[in-house]
Coordinates of C-alpha atoms in Angstrom, one line a residue:
Chain A
M1062 CA 24.3 9.2 15.0
L1063 CA 23.7 7.2 11.8
G1064 CA 25.6 4.2 13.4
P1065 CA 22.8 2.6 15.4
V1066 CA 20.4 2.9 12.4
L1067 CA 22.8 1.2 10.0
V1068 CA 23.6 -1.5 12.5
C1069 CA 19.9 -2.0 13.0
I1070 CA 19.3 -2.2 9.2
F1071 CA 22.1 -4.7 8.9
V1072 CA 20.9 -6.9 11.7
L1073 CA 17.2 -6.7 10.8
V1074 CA 17.2 -6.4 7.0
I1075 CA 20.4 -7.4 5.3
A1076 CA 21.4 -10.3 7.6
P1077 CA 18.0 -12.0 7.2
L1078 CA 18.1 -11.5 3.4
L1079 CA 21.5 -13.2 3.2
W1080 CA 20.6 -15.9 5.6
G1081 CA 17.6 -16.6 3.4
L1082 CA 19.8 -17.0 0.4
R1083 CA 22.0 -19.4 2.4
I1084 CA 19.0 -21.6 3.3
S1085 CA 17.9 -21.7 -0.3
L1086 CA 21.2 -23.6 -1.0
T1087 CA 20.5 -26.4 1.6
D1088 CA 18.0 -29.2 1.9
S1089 CA 16.2 -27.7 4.9
R1090 CA 12.6 -28.7 5.2
M1091 CA 11.1 -27.0 8.3
I1092 CA 12.5 -23.6 8.5
G1093 CA 14.6 -23.3 11.6
L1094 CA 15.4 -27.0 11.7
G1095 CA 18.7 -28.4 10.6
Y1096 CA 19.7 -29.6 7.2
R1097 CA 21.9 -32.5 6.0
K1098 CA 23.3 -31.2 2.8
G1099 CA 25.1 -27.9 3.4
F1100 CA 25.3 -27.0 -0.2
T1101 CA 23.1 -28.0 -3.0
L1102 CA 21.4 -26.5 -6.0
E1103 CA 18.6 -29.0 -5.9
N1104 CA 16.1 -26.4 -4.7
F1105 CA 16.7 -24.3 -7.7
Q1106 CA 16.5 -27.3 -10.0
T1107 CA 13.3 -28.3 -8.4
I1108 CA 11.6 -25.0 -8.5
L1109 CA 12.8 -24.1 -12.0
S1110 CA 11.4 -27.3 -13.4
D1111 CA 8.1 -27.0 -11.5
P1112 CA 5.2 -25.6 -13.6
D1113 CA 3.7 -24.2 -10.4
T1114 CA 6.7 -21.8 -10.0
W1115 CA 6.2 -20.5 -13.5
N1116 CA 2.5 -20.2 -13.0
A1117 CA 3.3 -18.1 -9.8
V1118 CA 5.8 -15.9 -11.8
W1119 CA 3.2 -15.4 -14.5
V1120 CA 0.4 -14.6 -12.0
T1121 CA 2.7 -12.1 -10.3
I1122 CA 3.5 -10.4 -13.6
V1123 CA -0.2 -10.2 -14.6
F1124 CA -1.2 -9.0 -11.2
S1125 CA 1.5 -6.3 -11.1
G1126 CA 1.1 -5.3 -14.7
G1127 CA -2.7 -5.2 -14.5
T1128 CA -2.5 -3.1 -11.3
V1129 CA -0.1 -0.6 -13.0
I1130 CA -2.2 -0.2 -16.1
G1131 CA -5.5 0.3 -14.2
S1132 CA -3.9 2.4 -11.5
V1133 CA -2.1 4.8 -13.9
L1134 CA -5.1 5.2 -16.2
L1135 CA -7.5 6.0 -13.3
G1136 CA -4.7 8.1 -11.6
I1137 CA -4.3 10.3 -14.7
A1138 CA -8.0 10.8 -15.0
A1139 CA -8.2 11.7 -11.3
A1140 CA -5.2 14.0 -11.6
L1141 CA -6.7 15.8 -14.6
V1142 CA -10.0 16.3 -12.7
L1143 CA -8.2 17.6 -9.5
D1144 CA -6.1 19.9 -11.6
R1145 CA -9.2 21.9 -12.6
D1146 CA -10.7 24.6 -10.5
F1147 CA -14.3 23.9 -9.6
P1148 CA -16.5 24.3 -6.6
G1149 CA -16.2 21.3 -4.2
R1150 CA -12.8 20.3 -5.4
G1151 CA -11.6 19.9 -1.8
I1152 CA -14.3 17.3 -1.1
V1153 CA -13.7 15.5 -4.4
R1154 CA -10.0 15.3 -3.5
V1155 CA -10.8 13.7 -0.1
L1156 CA -13.2 11.2 -1.6
V1157 CA -10.7 10.2 -4.2
I1158 CA -8.1 9.6 -1.6
L1159 CA -10.4 7.5 0.7
P1160 CA -9.4 4.1 -0.7
W1161 CA -5.8 4.7 0.1
A1162 CA -6.7 5.4 3.8
V1163 CA -8.5 2.1 4.5
P1164 CA -6.5 -0.7 6.1
H1165 CA -5.7 -3.6 3.7
V1166 CA -7.6 -6.2 5.7
V1167 CA -10.7 -4.1 5.7
A1168 CA -10.5 -3.5 2.0
A1169 CA -10.1 -7.2 1.4
L1170 CA -13.2 -8.1 3.5
V1171 CA -15.4 -5.3 2.2
W1172 CA -14.7 -6.3 -1.4
Q1173 CA -15.1 -10.0 -0.6
W1174 CA -18.6 -9.2 0.6
M1175 CA -19.4 -7.1 -2.4
Y1176 CA -18.1 -9.8 -4.7
N1177 CA -20.3 -12.4 -3.0
P1178 CA -21.8 -14.4 -5.9
D1179 CA -25.2 -15.0 -4.2
F1180 CA -25.9 -11.9 -2.1
G1181 CA -23.2 -9.4 -3.3
I1182 CA -24.2 -5.9 -4.3
L1183 CA -21.8 -6.0 -7.3
N1184 CA -23.6 -8.7 -9.1
Y1185 CA -27.0 -7.1 -8.3
G1186 CA -25.7 -3.9 -9.9
L1187 CA -24.5 -5.8 -13.0
L1188 CA -27.9 -7.5 -13.4
L1189 CA -29.5 -4.0 -13.5
L1190 CA -27.6 -3.4 -16.8
P1191 CA -29.9 -4.3 -19.7
W1192 CA -27.3 -6.3 -21.6
V1193 CA -26.1 -8.5 -18.7
S1194 CA -28.0 -11.7 -18.1
A1195 CA -25.5 -13.9 -16.2
T1196 CA -23.0 -12.8 -13.6
P1197 CA -19.6 -14.3 -12.8
K1198 CA -18.8 -16.0 -9.5
W1199 CA -15.8 -13.6 -9.2
L1200 CA -13.5 -15.0 -6.6
S1201 CA -14.4 -18.7 -7.1
D1202 CA -14.2 -18.6 -10.9
P1203 CA -10.6 -19.2 -12.2
Q1204 CA -11.4 -16.9 -15.1
F1205 CA -12.4 -13.9 -13.0
A1206 CA -10.5 -14.4 -9.7
L1207 CA -7.3 -12.6 -10.7
L1208 CA -9.2 -9.8 -12.4
A1209 CA -11.3 -9.4 -9.2
I1210 CA -8.2 -9.0 -7.1
I1211 CA -6.5 -6.7 -9.6
I1212 CA -9.6 -4.5 -9.4
V1213 CA -9.3 -4.3 -5.6
N1214 CA -5.6 -3.5 -5.8
V1215 CA -6.2 -0.8 -8.4
W1216 CA -8.9 0.7 -6.2
K1217 CA -6.5 0.8 -3.3
T1218 CA -3.4 2.1 -5.1
Y1219 CA -4.8 4.6 -7.7
P1220 CA -5.1 7.5 -5.2
F1221 CA -1.4 7.3 -4.7
A1222 CA -0.8 7.5 -8.4
A1223 CA -3.3 10.3 -8.7
L1224 CA -1.6 12.5 -6.1
L1225 CA 1.9 12.0 -7.4
L1226 CA 0.7 12.7 -11.0
L1227 CA -1.2 15.7 -9.8
A1228 CA 1.9 17.1 -8.2
G1229 CA 3.7 16.4 -11.5
I1230 CA 1.0 18.2 -13.6
Q1231 CA 1.2 21.2 -11.4
T1232 CA 4.9 21.7 -12.1
I1233 CA 4.2 22.0 -15.8
S1234 CA 4.4 25.7 -16.8
D1235 CA 1.1 27.3 -17.8
D1236 CA 3.0 29.2 -20.5
L1237 CA 3.3 26.0 -22.5
Y1238 CA -0.5 25.5 -22.5
E1239 CA -1.2 29.1 -23.4
A1240 CA 1.3 29.0 -26.3
S1241 CA -0.3 25.8 -27.5
A1242 CA -3.8 27.2 -27.2
I1243 CA -2.7 30.2 -29.3
D1244 CA -1.4 27.7 -31.9
G1245 CA -4.9 26.3 -32.0
A1246 CA -4.3 23.0 -30.3
G1247 CA -7.4 21.2 -28.8
P1248 CA -7.5 19.6 -25.3
A1249 CA -6.5 16.2 -26.7
R1250 CA -3.5 17.6 -28.6
R1251 CA -2.4 19.6 -25.5
F1252 CA -2.6 16.5 -23.3
L1253 CA -0.5 14.4 -25.7
D1254 CA 2.0 17.2 -26.6
I1255 CA 2.5 18.9 -23.3
T1256 CA 1.0 17.0 -20.3
L1257 CA 2.2 13.5 -21.1
P1258 CA 5.8 14.5 -22.0
G1259 CA 5.9 16.7 -18.9
L1260 CA 4.8 13.8 -16.7
K1261 CA 7.3 11.3 -18.2
R1262 CA 9.6 11.1 -15.1
V1263 CA 6.8 11.1 -12.5
L1264 CA 5.0 8.5 -14.5
A1265 CA 8.1 6.3 -14.6
I1266 CA 8.5 6.6 -10.8
V1267 CA 4.8 5.8 -10.2
V1268 CA 5.0 2.8 -12.5
L1269 CA 8.1 1.4 -10.7
L1270 CA 6.7 1.9 -7.2
L1271 CA 3.4 0.3 -8.1
L1272 CA 5.2 -2.6 -9.6
I1273 CA 7.4 -3.1 -6.6
W1274 CA 4.5 -2.8 -4.1
S1275 CA 2.3 -5.2 -6.2
F1276 CA 5.1 -7.8 -6.2
G1277 CA 5.0 -7.9 -2.5
N1278 CA 1.3 -7.7 -2.0
F1279 CA 0.1 -10.5 0.2
V1280 CA -3.0 -9.5 2.0
F1281 CA -5.5 -9.3 -0.8
I1282 CA -4.7 -12.7 -2.4
F1283 CA -4.2 -14.4 1.0
L1284 CA -7.5 -13.3 2.4
M1285 CA -9.7 -13.3 -0.7
T1286 CA -8.7 -16.5 -2.6
Q1287 CA -5.7 -18.2 -0.8
G1288 CA -4.1 -18.4 -4.2
G1289 CA -7.0 -20.3 -5.7
P1290 CA -9.2 -21.3 -7.5
A1291 CA -6.9 -23.9 -9.1
G1292 CA -3.8 -21.6 -8.7
A1293 CA -5.4 -18.8 -10.7
T1294 CA -4.2 -16.2 -8.2
N1295 CA -1.2 -18.0 -6.8
A1296 CA 1.3 -15.1 -6.9
L1297 CA 4.9 -15.7 -5.8
V1298 CA 4.5 -14.2 -2.3
V1299 CA 1.5 -16.4 -1.5
H1300 CA 3.1 -19.4 -3.1
I1301 CA 6.2 -18.9 -0.9
Y1302 CA 4.0 -18.6 2.2
F1303 CA 2.2 -21.8 1.6
E1304 CA 5.4 -23.7 0.6
T1305 CA 6.7 -22.8 4.0
F1306 CA 3.7 -23.1 6.3
R1307 CA 1.5 -25.6 4.6
F1308 CA 3.9 -27.9 2.7
F1309 CA 7.0 -27.4 4.9
R1310 CA 9.5 -27.0 2.0
A1311 CA 11.7 -24.3 3.4
G1312 CA 14.5 -24.9 1.0
S1313 CA 12.4 -24.4 -2.1
A1314 CA 10.4 -21.6 -0.5
F1315 CA 13.7 -19.7 0.0
A1316 CA 14.8 -20.5 -3.5
M1317 CA 11.7 -18.9 -4.8
G1318 CA 12.4 -16.0 -2.4
A1319 CA 15.7 -15.6 -4.2
L1320 CA 13.8 -15.5 -7.5
L1321 CA 11.5 -12.8 -6.1
L1322 CA 14.6 -11.0 -4.7
A1323 CA 16.2 -10.9 -8.1
M1324 CA 13.1 -9.5 -9.7
S1325 CA 12.9 -6.8 -7.0
I1326 CA 16.6 -5.9 -7.2
V1327 CA 16.3 -5.2 -11.0
L1328 CA 13.3 -2.9 -10.4
T1329 CA 14.8 -1.2 -7.4
S1330 CA 18.1 -0.5 -9.3
I1331 CA 16.1 1.1 -12.1
Y1332 CA 14.3 3.2 -9.5
I1333 CA 17.5 4.4 -7.8
I1334 CA 19.3 5.1 -11.0
M1335 CA 16.3 7.2 -12.1
L1336 CA 16.3 9.2 -8.8
R1337 CA 20.0 9.9 -9.2
G1338 CA 19.4 11.1 -12.7
Q1339 CA 16.7 13.4 -11.3
D1340 CA 19.1 14.9 -8.7
N1341 CA 21.6 15.7 -11.4
D1342 CA 19.3 17.8 -13.4
Chain B
M1009 CA 2.2 22.7 -32.8
T1010 CA 2.3 25.4 -35.4
E1011 CA -0.1 23.8 -37.8
V1012 CA -3.4 25.7 -37.9
R1013 CA -6.2 23.5 -39.2
N1014 CA -9.3 25.4 -38.1
T1015 CA -11.3 26.8 -40.9
P1016 CA -13.4 29.9 -40.2
I1017 CA -16.7 28.0 -39.9
F1018 CA -15.3 25.9 -37.1
E1019 CA -13.5 28.6 -35.3
N1020 CA -16.4 29.5 -33.0
V1021 CA -18.5 26.4 -32.9
V1022 CA -16.0 23.7 -32.3
P1023 CA -14.3 25.3 -29.3
R1024 CA -17.6 26.0 -27.7
I1025 CA -18.9 22.5 -28.1
S1026 CA -15.6 21.0 -27.1
R1027 CA -15.4 23.2 -24.0
A1028 CA -18.9 22.1 -22.9
A1029 CA -18.0 18.5 -23.7
G1030 CA -14.8 18.9 -21.7
K1031 CA -16.7 20.2 -18.7
L1032 CA -19.2 17.4 -18.9
A1033 CA -16.4 14.8 -19.1
I1034 CA -14.7 16.3 -16.1
A1035 CA -17.9 16.3 -14.1
A1036 CA -18.7 12.7 -15.1
T1037 CA -15.2 11.5 -14.2
A1038 CA -15.4 13.3 -10.8
V1039 CA -18.7 11.7 -10.0
F1040 CA -17.5 8.3 -11.0
L1041 CA -14.3 8.5 -9.0
C1042 CA -16.1 9.8 -5.9
S1043 CA -18.7 7.0 -6.1
I1044 CA -16.1 4.2 -6.4
G1045 CA -14.3 5.9 -3.5
V1046 CA -17.3 6.2 -1.2
F1047 CA -19.5 3.2 -2.1
P1048 CA -17.5 0.5 -0.4
F1049 CA -17.4 2.5 2.8
Y1050 CA -21.1 3.2 2.6
W1051 CA -21.8 -0.5 2.0
M1052 CA -19.5 -1.5 4.9
F1053 CA -21.5 0.7 7.3
V1054 CA -24.9 -0.1 5.9
T1055 CA -24.2 -3.9 6.2
S1056 CA -23.0 -3.4 9.8
I1057 CA -26.3 -2.0 11.0
R1058 CA -28.6 -4.3 9.0
P1059 CA -30.6 -6.9 11.0
S1060 CA -29.0 -10.2 10.4
T1061 CA -32.2 -11.7 8.9
E1062 CA -32.0 -9.2 6.0
I1063 CA -28.3 -9.8 5.2
F1064 CA -28.7 -12.9 3.1
E1065 CA -31.4 -11.6 0.8
F1066 CA -31.3 -11.2 -2.9
P1067 CA -31.8 -8.6 -4.3
P1068 CA -29.9 -6.7 -1.6
R1069 CA -31.4 -3.5 -0.3
V1070 CA -29.3 -0.6 -1.3
L1071 CA -30.7 1.8 1.3
P1072 CA -30.3 1.3 5.0
S1073 CA -32.9 -0.9 6.5
A1074 CA -35.8 0.7 8.3
D1075 CA -35.1 -1.4 11.4
S1076 CA -31.4 -0.6 11.6
V1077 CA -29.7 -2.1 14.6
F1078 CA -26.5 -1.4 16.4
S1079 CA -26.4 -4.7 18.2
P1080 CA -23.5 -6.1 16.0
Y1081 CA -21.3 -3.5 17.6
L1082 CA -22.3 -4.6 21.1
T1083 CA -21.9 -8.2 20.2
L1084 CA -18.4 -7.6 19.1
F1085 CA -17.4 -6.2 22.4
E1086 CA -19.3 -8.8 24.4
E1087 CA -18.6 -12.0 22.5
T1088 CA -15.3 -11.4 20.8
D1089 CA -11.9 -10.1 21.9
L1090 CA -12.1 -6.9 19.8
A1091 CA -11.4 -4.7 22.8
Q1092 CA -8.2 -6.7 23.5
W1093 CA -7.2 -6.5 19.8
L1094 CA -7.7 -2.8 19.8
L1095 CA -5.6 -2.5 22.9
N1096 CA -2.8 -4.7 21.4
S1097 CA -2.7 -2.8 18.2
T1098 CA -2.7 0.6 19.9
G1099 CA 0.3 -0.5 22.1
V1100 CA 2.3 -2.0 19.3
S1101 CA 1.6 0.8 16.9
A1102 CA 2.4 3.6 19.4
A1103 CA 5.7 1.9 20.6
T1104 CA 6.8 1.2 17.0
A1105 CA 6.0 4.7 15.9
F1106 CA 7.9 6.2 18.9
F1107 CA 11.1 4.3 18.4
A1108 CA 10.9 4.6 14.6
C1109 CA 10.8 8.4 15.1
L1110 CA 13.6 8.4 17.7
F1111 CA 16.1 6.3 15.6
G1112 CA 14.8 7.7 12.3
A1113 CA 15.4 11.3 13.6
M1114 CA 19.0 10.5 14.6
A1115 CA 19.8 9.1 11.1
A1116 CA 17.9 11.9 9.4
Y1117 CA 19.7 14.6 11.3
A1118 CA 23.1 13.1 10.5
L1119 CA 22.2 12.8 6.8
S1120 CA 20.8 16.3 6.7
R1121 CA 23.5 18.2 8.6
F1122 CA 26.8 16.4 8.3
R1123 CA 28.9 15.7 5.1
F1124 CA 30.7 12.5 5.5
S1125 CA 32.0 9.7 3.3
G1126 CA 29.4 7.0 2.8
R1127 CA 26.6 9.5 3.1
E1128 CA 25.3 8.8 -0.4
T1129 CA 25.6 5.1 0.1
S1130 CA 23.7 5.3 3.4
Q1131 CA 20.9 7.1 1.7
V1132 CA 20.6 4.5 -1.0
V1133 CA 20.6 1.7 1.6
L1134 CA 17.8 3.4 3.5
L1135 CA 15.8 3.7 0.3
M1136 CA 16.5 0.1 -0.8
T1137 CA 15.2 -1.4 2.5
Q1138 CA 11.7 -0.2 1.5
M1139 CA 11.8 -1.9 -1.8
F1140 CA 11.9 -5.6 -0.9
P1141 CA 8.7 -7.6 -0.6
A1142 CA 8.0 -8.0 3.1
I1143 CA 8.0 -11.8 2.9
L1144 CA 11.7 -11.9 2.1
L1145 CA 12.3 -10.4 5.5
A1146 CA 9.5 -12.1 7.3
L1147 CA 10.6 -15.7 6.7
P1148 CA 14.2 -15.5 8.0
M1149 CA 13.0 -13.2 10.9
F1150 CA 10.5 -15.8 11.8
V1151 CA 13.3 -18.3 12.3
F1152 CA 15.5 -15.9 14.3
F1153 CA 12.6 -14.8 16.4
S1154 CA 11.5 -18.4 17.2
R1155 CA 15.0 -19.2 18.4
L1156 CA 15.1 -16.0 20.5
G1157 CA 11.7 -16.8 21.9
L1158 CA 10.2 -13.6 20.5
L1159 CA 7.3 -15.3 18.6
N1160 CA 3.9 -14.7 20.0
S1161 CA 5.1 -11.6 21.7
L1162 CA 3.9 -8.1 20.9
F1163 CA 7.4 -6.8 21.7
G1164 CA 8.9 -9.1 19.0
L1165 CA 6.3 -7.9 16.5
S1166 CA 7.1 -4.3 17.2
L1167 CA 10.8 -5.1 16.7
A1168 CA 10.1 -6.6 13.3
Y1169 CA 8.1 -3.5 12.3
L1170 CA 11.0 -1.3 13.3
A1171 CA 13.1 -3.0 10.7
F1172 CA 11.2 -1.5 7.9
L1173 CA 9.8 1.6 9.6
I1174 CA 13.0 3.2 10.8
P1175 CA 14.3 3.7 7.2
V1176 CA 10.9 5.1 6.3
A1177 CA 10.9 7.5 9.2
A1178 CA 14.5 8.6 8.4
V1179 CA 13.6 9.4 4.8
L1180 CA 10.5 11.4 5.7
L1181 CA 12.3 13.3 8.6
K1182 CA 15.3 14.2 6.5
A1183 CA 13.0 16.2 4.2
F1184 CA 11.8 18.1 7.3
F1185 CA 15.3 18.7 8.7
D1186 CA 16.5 19.9 5.3
A1187 CA 13.7 22.6 5.4
I1188 CA 15.0 24.1 8.7
P1189 CA 17.7 26.8 7.9
V1190 CA 21.1 25.8 9.1
E1191 CA 21.7 29.4 10.1
L1192 CA 19.4 29.1 13.1
E1193 CA 21.6 26.3 14.4
E1194 CA 24.8 28.1 13.7
A1195 CA 23.5 31.2 15.6
S1196 CA 22.8 29.0 18.6
L1197 CA 26.3 27.4 18.4
I1198 CA 27.9 30.8 18.2
D1199 CA 26.0 31.9 21.3
G1200 CA 27.7 29.1 23.1
A1201 CA 25.2 26.3 23.1
S1202 CA 26.4 22.7 22.6
R1203 CA 25.5 20.6 19.6
I1204 CA 23.2 18.5 21.7
G1205 CA 21.7 21.6 23.3
T1206 CA 21.1 23.1 19.9
L1207 CA 19.5 19.9 18.7
F1208 CA 17.0 19.8 21.6
R1209 CA 16.3 23.6 21.9
I1210 CA 16.3 24.7 18.2
T1211 CA 16.0 21.8 15.8
L1212 CA 13.6 19.5 17.5
P1213 CA 11.0 22.1 18.4
L1214 CA 11.1 23.4 14.9
S1215 CA 10.6 19.9 13.4
L1216 CA 7.8 19.0 15.8
P1217 CA 5.1 19.0 12.9
G1218 CA 7.4 16.7 11.0
L1219 CA 7.9 14.4 13.9
A1220 CA 4.2 14.3 14.6
S1221 CA 3.3 13.5 11.0
T1222 CA 6.0 10.8 10.9
F1223 CA 4.8 9.3 14.1
L1224 CA 1.2 9.1 12.8
F1225 CA 2.4 7.7 9.5
C1226 CA 4.3 4.9 11.2
F1227 CA 1.3 4.3 13.5
I1228 CA -1.0 3.8 10.5
I1229 CA 1.5 1.4 8.8
S1230 CA 1.8 -0.8 12.0
W1231 CA -2.0 -0.7 12.5
D1232 CA -2.5 -1.9 9.0
E1233 CA 0.3 -4.6 8.9
F1234 CA -0.9 -8.2 8.4
L1235 CA 1.9 -10.5 7.1
F1236 CA 4.3 -10.3 10.0
A1237 CA 1.5 -10.4 12.5
R1238 CA 0.0 -13.4 10.9
M1239 CA 3.3 -15.3 10.9
F1240 CA 4.5 -14.2 14.4
I1241 CA 1.4 -14.1 16.5
R1242 CA -0.6 -17.3 17.0
Q1243 CA -2.3 -16.8 20.4
P1244 CA -5.7 -15.0 20.0
D1245 CA -4.9 -13.0 23.2
N1246 CA -2.1 -11.2 21.4
W1247 CA -3.8 -10.7 18.0
T1248 CA -3.7 -7.2 16.5
V1249 CA -6.8 -5.7 14.8
S1250 CA -5.8 -7.0 11.4
L1251 CA -5.5 -10.6 12.7
G1252 CA -8.8 -10.3 14.6
L1253 CA -10.7 -9.0 11.7
A1254 CA -9.2 -11.6 9.3
S1255 CA -10.2 -14.4 11.7
F1256 CA -13.8 -13.7 10.9
S1257 CA -13.5 -14.6 7.2
G1258 CA -13.3 -18.3 6.3
E1259 CA -15.8 -19.4 8.9
F1260 CA -18.5 -21.6 7.4
V1261 CA -21.1 -18.8 7.4
T1262 CA -19.4 -15.4 7.7
P1263 CA -21.3 -13.1 10.1
W1264 CA -21.1 -10.2 7.7
D1265 CA -22.9 -7.7 10.0
Q1266 CA -20.3 -8.2 12.7
V1267 CA -17.4 -8.3 10.2
M1268 CA -18.4 -5.0 8.7
A1269 CA -19.0 -3.5 12.2
A1270 CA -15.5 -4.5 13.3
A1271 CA -14.2 -3.2 10.0
T1272 CA -15.9 0.2 10.6
I1273 CA -14.4 0.5 14.1
I1274 CA -10.9 -0.4 12.8
T1275 CA -11.0 1.9 9.9
L1276 CA -12.3 5.0 11.6
P1277 CA -9.3 6.2 13.6
V1278 CA -6.7 5.5 10.9
A1279 CA -8.8 7.0 8.1
V1280 CA -9.2 10.2 10.0
I1281 CA -5.5 10.4 10.7
F1282 CA -4.7 9.5 7.1
L1283 CA -6.9 12.2 5.6
A1284 CA -5.4 14.8 7.9
L1285 CA -1.9 13.8 6.9
Q1286 CA -2.4 13.3 3.1
R1287 CA -0.9 16.6 2.0
Y1288 CA 2.2 16.0 4.0
L1289 CA 2.5 12.5 2.7
V1290 CA 2.5 13.6 -0.9
R1291 CA 5.2 16.1 -0.1
G1292 CA 7.2 13.5 1.8
L1293 CA 6.9 11.0 -1.1
T1294 CA 7.7 13.5 -3.8
S1295 CA 10.5 15.6 -2.1
G1296 CA 11.8 13.3 0.7
G1297 CA 11.1 9.8 -0.6
V1298 CA 11.6 10.3 -4.2
K1299 CA 14.5 12.7 -4.1
G1300 CA 16.3 10.5 -1.7

């Protein structure tokens, strides 16, 4: 019964991945068209000496890292709130989860509209603050564009972090908190001594999943900035897409794909080793 | 944890202040999180019913306009292919979700009930397929599909989605099958029913909630997907909702009222399904997905 599925995975997932690696070692230009050199490392030499590649790697790391930091911090705050018992908790829970429920394309367009430098609600809100006199042009300003997209991605992903962390918090025994309260520990102490250590494993899983997903995120950057302005948001995924469909350099696109694959394999392996460790507890 | 630092004077005052401050902090955080969650939706809807003359105004009006209009919604159906896109997306998502559940259930049942060599490895393979950035699959598939003549076809798009949704469905369903006691099946087998009969009469009816949730989850993912659709489908007739909506942006002057109206229509069905499913999703992600 497992057979058809494994065949399916092999044909639709593993074969394309391997074929992609194969193409990265040829001088193919248009994907799908032939190549003259059957084996060459030129693509790798080209992309590794190209500053654009390293910019893309850097943007990918900043984007993923920024997403993880923002998402985990907001997620912990949300989980601590939802762990409390208060009237209306059910509604708060639904409202917190809302951003996760919206389609990516919708989120991209709504935020693009809110970021609008001339008519956007966000800059209007910022100008209401007494100490703000000038507002950024967000998506068209190289200094703010990546931050703007990280904010959208944090907004979209933090509910996931919050729900997993909440599930983690609820597995921590109440006895530990009571004992610590008797010992005279305040809320901050209790959080640092009991909650955080208890969340260590869930936190690690959340961080890894968010990193892996952010590596592959295409929609926000593609729709909101197309990798611009001046390459400020040109993450690897978007860079690969444009290499293929705008500049028709399939060989180097696939070589960059191999780079992205290597980064994902490292993260995925850590993830799977951690899950195995959890099973053995 | 054993150190006691509180002097008698602070014993009563400090806890009381800190408890009040704690409650205030919790309330403030709750309000903040709710507003960042709701506001973009509010703004989407308010923009969609604003008369087009008021959209490009600064300062923007935070409250809905007094002469709210629903004409953008009508315009969408009259002047764009939104109805066709909705139809395409519904078809692709439903077909994808159905076959993902079918094949996913077979794999999940095998993983949940039989012990065989390679079982562990199969599970790791299932899990790993979810971890690669989609573009690594999308590019080679684009080439294969163009040779097979599957580009620009909704059937081809659905096939591509199955590549990453079957493993997801298998992982989610395995958690459900694991929760059904094996004893029920054994009893049915002892009573003389066949393996297949047992599967259809005992296991499948019991896992109906799991199948329904998995179906809806796969439906949402297909509805939301953009990268594959963007690469594979070029003809506007065959666009899905994601492509149709994205096509509005990048025009010289974006008709924001129509964009937000379309966004509202596209969001509503999946947001409702999603919120109904969220408890199950967390369970699937923590027990099924994460425990592999």
